[in-house]
mmCIF file with all atom_site columns, C-alpha atoms in Angstrom:
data_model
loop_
_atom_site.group_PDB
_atom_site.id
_atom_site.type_symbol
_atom_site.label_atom_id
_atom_site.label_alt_id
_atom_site.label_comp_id
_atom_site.label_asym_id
_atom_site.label_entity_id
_atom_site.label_seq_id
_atom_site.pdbx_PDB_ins_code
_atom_site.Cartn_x
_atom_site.Cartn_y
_atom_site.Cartn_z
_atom_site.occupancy
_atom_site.B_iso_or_equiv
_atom_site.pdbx_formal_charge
_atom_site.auth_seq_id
_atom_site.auth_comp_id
_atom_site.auth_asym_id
_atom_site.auth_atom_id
_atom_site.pdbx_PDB_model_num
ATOM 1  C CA . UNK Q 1 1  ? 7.080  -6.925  -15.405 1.00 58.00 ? 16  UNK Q CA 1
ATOM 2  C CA . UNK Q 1 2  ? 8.792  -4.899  -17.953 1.00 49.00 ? 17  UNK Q CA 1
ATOM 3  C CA . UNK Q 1 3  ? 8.621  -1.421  -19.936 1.00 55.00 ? 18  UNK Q CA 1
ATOM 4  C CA . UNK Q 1 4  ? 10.727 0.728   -21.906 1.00 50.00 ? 19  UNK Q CA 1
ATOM 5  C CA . UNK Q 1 5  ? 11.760 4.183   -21.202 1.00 48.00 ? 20  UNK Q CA 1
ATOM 6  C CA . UNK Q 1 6  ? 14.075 6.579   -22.690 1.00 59.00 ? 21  UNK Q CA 1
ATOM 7  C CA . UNK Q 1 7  ? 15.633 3.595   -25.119 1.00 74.00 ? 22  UNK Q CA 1
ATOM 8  C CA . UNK Q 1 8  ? 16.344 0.815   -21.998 1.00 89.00 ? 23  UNK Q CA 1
ATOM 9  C CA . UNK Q 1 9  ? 14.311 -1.881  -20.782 1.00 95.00 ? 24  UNK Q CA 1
ATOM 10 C CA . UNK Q 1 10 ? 13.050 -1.544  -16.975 1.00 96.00 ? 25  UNK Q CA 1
ATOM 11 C CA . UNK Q 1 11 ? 12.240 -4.902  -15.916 1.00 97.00 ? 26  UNK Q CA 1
ATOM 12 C CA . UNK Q 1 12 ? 10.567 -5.486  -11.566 1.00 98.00 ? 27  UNK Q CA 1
ATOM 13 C CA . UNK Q 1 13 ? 11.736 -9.542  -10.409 1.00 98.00 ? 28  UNK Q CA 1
ATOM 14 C CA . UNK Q 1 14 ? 10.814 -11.022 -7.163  1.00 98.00 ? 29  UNK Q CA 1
ATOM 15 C CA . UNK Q 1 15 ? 14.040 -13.176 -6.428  1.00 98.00 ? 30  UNK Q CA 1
ATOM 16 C CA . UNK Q 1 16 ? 12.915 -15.191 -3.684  1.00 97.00 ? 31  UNK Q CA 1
ATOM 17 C CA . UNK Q 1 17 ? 16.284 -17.595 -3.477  1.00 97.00 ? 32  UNK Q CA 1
ATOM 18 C CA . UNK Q 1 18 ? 17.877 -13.687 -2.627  1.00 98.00 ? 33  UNK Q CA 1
ATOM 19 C CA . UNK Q 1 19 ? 15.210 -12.674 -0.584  1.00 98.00 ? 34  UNK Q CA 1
ATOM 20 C CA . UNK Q 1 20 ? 14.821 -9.518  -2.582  1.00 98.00 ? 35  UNK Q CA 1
ATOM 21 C CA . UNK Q 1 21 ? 12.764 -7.306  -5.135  1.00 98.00 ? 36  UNK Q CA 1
ATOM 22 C CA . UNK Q 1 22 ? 14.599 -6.333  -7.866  1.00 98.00 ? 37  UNK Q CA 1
ATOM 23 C CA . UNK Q 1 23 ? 14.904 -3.415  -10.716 1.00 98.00 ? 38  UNK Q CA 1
ATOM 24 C CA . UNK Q 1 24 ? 17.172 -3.638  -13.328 1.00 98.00 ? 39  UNK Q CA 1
ATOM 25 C CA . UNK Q 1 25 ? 17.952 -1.423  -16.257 1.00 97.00 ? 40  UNK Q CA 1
ATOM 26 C CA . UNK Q 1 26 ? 18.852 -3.114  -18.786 1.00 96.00 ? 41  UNK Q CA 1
ATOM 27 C CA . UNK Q 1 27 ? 20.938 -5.797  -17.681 1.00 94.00 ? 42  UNK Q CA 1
ATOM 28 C CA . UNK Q 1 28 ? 22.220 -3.786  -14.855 1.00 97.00 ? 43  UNK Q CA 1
ATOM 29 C CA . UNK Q 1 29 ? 20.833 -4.036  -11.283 1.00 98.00 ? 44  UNK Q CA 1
ATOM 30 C CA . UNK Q 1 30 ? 19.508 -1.272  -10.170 1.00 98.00 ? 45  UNK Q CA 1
ATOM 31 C CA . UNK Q 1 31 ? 17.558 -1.391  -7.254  1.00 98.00 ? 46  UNK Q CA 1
ATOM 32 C CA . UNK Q 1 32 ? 16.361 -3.686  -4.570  1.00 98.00 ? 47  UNK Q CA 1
ATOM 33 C CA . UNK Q 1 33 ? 14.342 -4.161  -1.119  1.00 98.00 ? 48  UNK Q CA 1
ATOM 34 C CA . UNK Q 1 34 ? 15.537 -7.343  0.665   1.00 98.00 ? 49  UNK Q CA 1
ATOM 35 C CA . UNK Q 1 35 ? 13.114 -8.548  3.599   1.00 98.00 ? 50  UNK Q CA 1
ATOM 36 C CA . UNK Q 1 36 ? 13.124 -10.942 5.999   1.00 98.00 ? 51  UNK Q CA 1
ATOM 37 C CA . UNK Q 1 37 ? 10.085 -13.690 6.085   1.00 96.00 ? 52  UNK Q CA 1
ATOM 38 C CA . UNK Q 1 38 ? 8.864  -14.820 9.025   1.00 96.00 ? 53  UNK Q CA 1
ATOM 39 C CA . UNK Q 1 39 ? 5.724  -17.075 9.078   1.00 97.00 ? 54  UNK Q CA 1
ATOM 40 C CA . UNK Q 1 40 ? 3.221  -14.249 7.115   1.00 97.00 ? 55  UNK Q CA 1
ATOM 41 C CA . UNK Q 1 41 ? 4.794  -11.457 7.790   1.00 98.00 ? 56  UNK Q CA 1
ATOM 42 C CA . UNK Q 1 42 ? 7.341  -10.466 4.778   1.00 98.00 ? 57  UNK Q CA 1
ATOM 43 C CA . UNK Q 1 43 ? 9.791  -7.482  7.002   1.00 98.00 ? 58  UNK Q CA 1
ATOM 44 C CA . UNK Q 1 44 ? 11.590 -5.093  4.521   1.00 98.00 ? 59  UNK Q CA 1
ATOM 45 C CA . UNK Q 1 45 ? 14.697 -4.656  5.963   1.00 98.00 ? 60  UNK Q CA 1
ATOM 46 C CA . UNK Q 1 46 ? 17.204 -2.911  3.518   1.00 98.00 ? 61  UNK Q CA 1
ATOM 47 C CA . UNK Q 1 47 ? 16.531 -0.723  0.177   1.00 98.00 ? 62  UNK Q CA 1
ATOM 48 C CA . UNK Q 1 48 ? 19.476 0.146   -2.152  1.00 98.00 ? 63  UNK Q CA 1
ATOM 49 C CA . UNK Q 1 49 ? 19.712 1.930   -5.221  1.00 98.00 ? 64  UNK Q CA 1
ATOM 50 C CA . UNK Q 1 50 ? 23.040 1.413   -7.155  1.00 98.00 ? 65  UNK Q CA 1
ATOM 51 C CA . UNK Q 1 51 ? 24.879 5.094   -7.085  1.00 97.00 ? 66  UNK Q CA 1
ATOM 52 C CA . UNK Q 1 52 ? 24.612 4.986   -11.016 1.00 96.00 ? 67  UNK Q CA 1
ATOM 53 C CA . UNK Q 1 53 ? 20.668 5.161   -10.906 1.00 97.00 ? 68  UNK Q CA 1
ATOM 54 C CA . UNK Q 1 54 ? 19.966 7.275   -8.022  1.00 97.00 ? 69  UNK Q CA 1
ATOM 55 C CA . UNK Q 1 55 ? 17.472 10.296  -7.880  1.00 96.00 ? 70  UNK Q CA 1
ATOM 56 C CA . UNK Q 1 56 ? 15.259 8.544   -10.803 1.00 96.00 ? 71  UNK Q CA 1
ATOM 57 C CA . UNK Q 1 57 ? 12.765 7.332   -8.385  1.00 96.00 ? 72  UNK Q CA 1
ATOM 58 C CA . UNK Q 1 58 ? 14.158 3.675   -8.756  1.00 98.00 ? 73  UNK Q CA 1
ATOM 59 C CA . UNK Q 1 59 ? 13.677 3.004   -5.400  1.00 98.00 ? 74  UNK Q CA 1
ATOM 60 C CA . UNK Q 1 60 ? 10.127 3.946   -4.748  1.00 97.00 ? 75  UNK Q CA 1
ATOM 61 C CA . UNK Q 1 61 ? 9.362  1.675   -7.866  1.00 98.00 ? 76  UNK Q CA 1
ATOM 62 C CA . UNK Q 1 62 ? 10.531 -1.589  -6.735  1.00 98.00 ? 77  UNK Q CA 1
ATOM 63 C CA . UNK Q 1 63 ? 9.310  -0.680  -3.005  1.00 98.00 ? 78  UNK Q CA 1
ATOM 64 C CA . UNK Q 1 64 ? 5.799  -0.105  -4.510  1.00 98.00 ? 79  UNK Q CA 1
ATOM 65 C CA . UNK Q 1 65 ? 5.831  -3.580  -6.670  1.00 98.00 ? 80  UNK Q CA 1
ATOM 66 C CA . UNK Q 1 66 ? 7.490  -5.525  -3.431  1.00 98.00 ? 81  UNK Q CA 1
ATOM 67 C CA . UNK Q 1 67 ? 4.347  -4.430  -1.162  1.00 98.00 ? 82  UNK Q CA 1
ATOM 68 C CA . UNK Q 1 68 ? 1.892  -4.649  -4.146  1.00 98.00 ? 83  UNK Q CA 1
ATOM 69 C CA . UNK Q 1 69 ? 3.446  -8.450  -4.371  1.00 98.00 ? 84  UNK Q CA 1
ATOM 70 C CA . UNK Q 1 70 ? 3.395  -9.050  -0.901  1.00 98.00 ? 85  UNK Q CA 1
ATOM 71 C CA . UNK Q 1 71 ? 0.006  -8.160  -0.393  1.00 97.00 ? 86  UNK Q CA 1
ATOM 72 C CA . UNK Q 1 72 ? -1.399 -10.348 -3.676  1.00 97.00 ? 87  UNK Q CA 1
ATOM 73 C CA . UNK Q 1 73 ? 0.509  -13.323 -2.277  1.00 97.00 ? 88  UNK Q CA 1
ATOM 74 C CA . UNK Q 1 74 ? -1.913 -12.603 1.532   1.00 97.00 ? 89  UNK Q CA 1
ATOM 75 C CA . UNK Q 1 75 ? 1.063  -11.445 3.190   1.00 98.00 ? 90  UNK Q CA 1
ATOM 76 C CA . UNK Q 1 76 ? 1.650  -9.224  6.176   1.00 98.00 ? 91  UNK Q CA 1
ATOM 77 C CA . UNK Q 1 77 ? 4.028  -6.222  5.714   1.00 97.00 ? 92  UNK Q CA 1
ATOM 78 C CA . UNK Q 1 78 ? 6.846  -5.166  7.920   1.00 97.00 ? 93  UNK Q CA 1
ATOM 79 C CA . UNK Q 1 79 ? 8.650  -2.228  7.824   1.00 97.00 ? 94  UNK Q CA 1
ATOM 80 C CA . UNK Q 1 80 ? 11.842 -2.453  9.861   1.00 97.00 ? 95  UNK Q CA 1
ATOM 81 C CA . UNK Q 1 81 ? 13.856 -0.636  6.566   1.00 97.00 ? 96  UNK Q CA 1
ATOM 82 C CA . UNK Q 1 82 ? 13.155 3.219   7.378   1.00 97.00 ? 97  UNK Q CA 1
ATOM 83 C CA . UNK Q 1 83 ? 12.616 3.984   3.571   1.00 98.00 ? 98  UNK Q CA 1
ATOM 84 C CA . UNK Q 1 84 ? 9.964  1.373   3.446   1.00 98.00 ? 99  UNK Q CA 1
ATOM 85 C CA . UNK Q 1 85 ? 8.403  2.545   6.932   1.00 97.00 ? 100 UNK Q CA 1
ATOM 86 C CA . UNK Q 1 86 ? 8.447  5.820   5.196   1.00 97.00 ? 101 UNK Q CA 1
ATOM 87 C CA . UNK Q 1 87 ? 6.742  4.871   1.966   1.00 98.00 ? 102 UNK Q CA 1
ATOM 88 C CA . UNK Q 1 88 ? 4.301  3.116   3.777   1.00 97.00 ? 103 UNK Q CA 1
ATOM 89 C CA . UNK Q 1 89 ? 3.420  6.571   6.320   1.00 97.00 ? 104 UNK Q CA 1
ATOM 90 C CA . UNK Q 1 90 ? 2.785  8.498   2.862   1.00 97.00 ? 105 UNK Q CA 1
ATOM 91 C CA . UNK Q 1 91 ? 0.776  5.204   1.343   1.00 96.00 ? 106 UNK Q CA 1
ATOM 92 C CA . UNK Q 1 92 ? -1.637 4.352   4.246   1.00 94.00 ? 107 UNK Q CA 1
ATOM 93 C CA . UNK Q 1 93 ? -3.219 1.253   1.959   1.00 94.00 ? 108 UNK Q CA 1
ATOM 94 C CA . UNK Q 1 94 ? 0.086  -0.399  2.642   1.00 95.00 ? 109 UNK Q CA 1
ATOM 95 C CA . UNK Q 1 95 ? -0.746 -0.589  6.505   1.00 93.00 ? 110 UNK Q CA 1
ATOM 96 C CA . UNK Q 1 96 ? -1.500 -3.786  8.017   1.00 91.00 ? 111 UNK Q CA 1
#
């Protein structure tokens, strides 16, 4: 998934062989939820947004297309990272 804003491409990867979600900017990294699998329950245990991209709302992004991806794919979500436990308390349709 990709758009354009403000002149740079934003493009959301799931990078399964790094156990992550992934937004870049450009070229750059710039934010990702790793999780855990275990059987069908995917845990999300660790959001980051690279210092360089912070307080754009990065982070909410790729959180939002991890869960939407993890639910398509008939998975189970766990929230053991406390920013995605929090997204999750303002998004009920996220709840198991």
């Amino acid at each position: 998934m990709s758009n354009n804003t403000d002149e740079s491409t934003v493009r959301l990867e799931h990078e399964p062989s790094d156990t992550r979600f992934a937004l870049y900017i450009d070229d750059a990294l710039a934010a990702y939820a790793e999780y855990t699998q275990h059987g069908d329950l995917r845990d999300f245990d660790h959001t980051v947004t690279e210092a360089d991209f912070r307080g754009r709302g990065l982070a909410g992004r790729v959180v939002k297309f991890a869960l939407d991806a993890t639910r398509d794919e008939g998975l189970k979500i766990g929230a053991s990272c406390s920013y995605v436990e929090n997204f999750v308390s303002k998004n009920p349709e996220y709840r198991n």
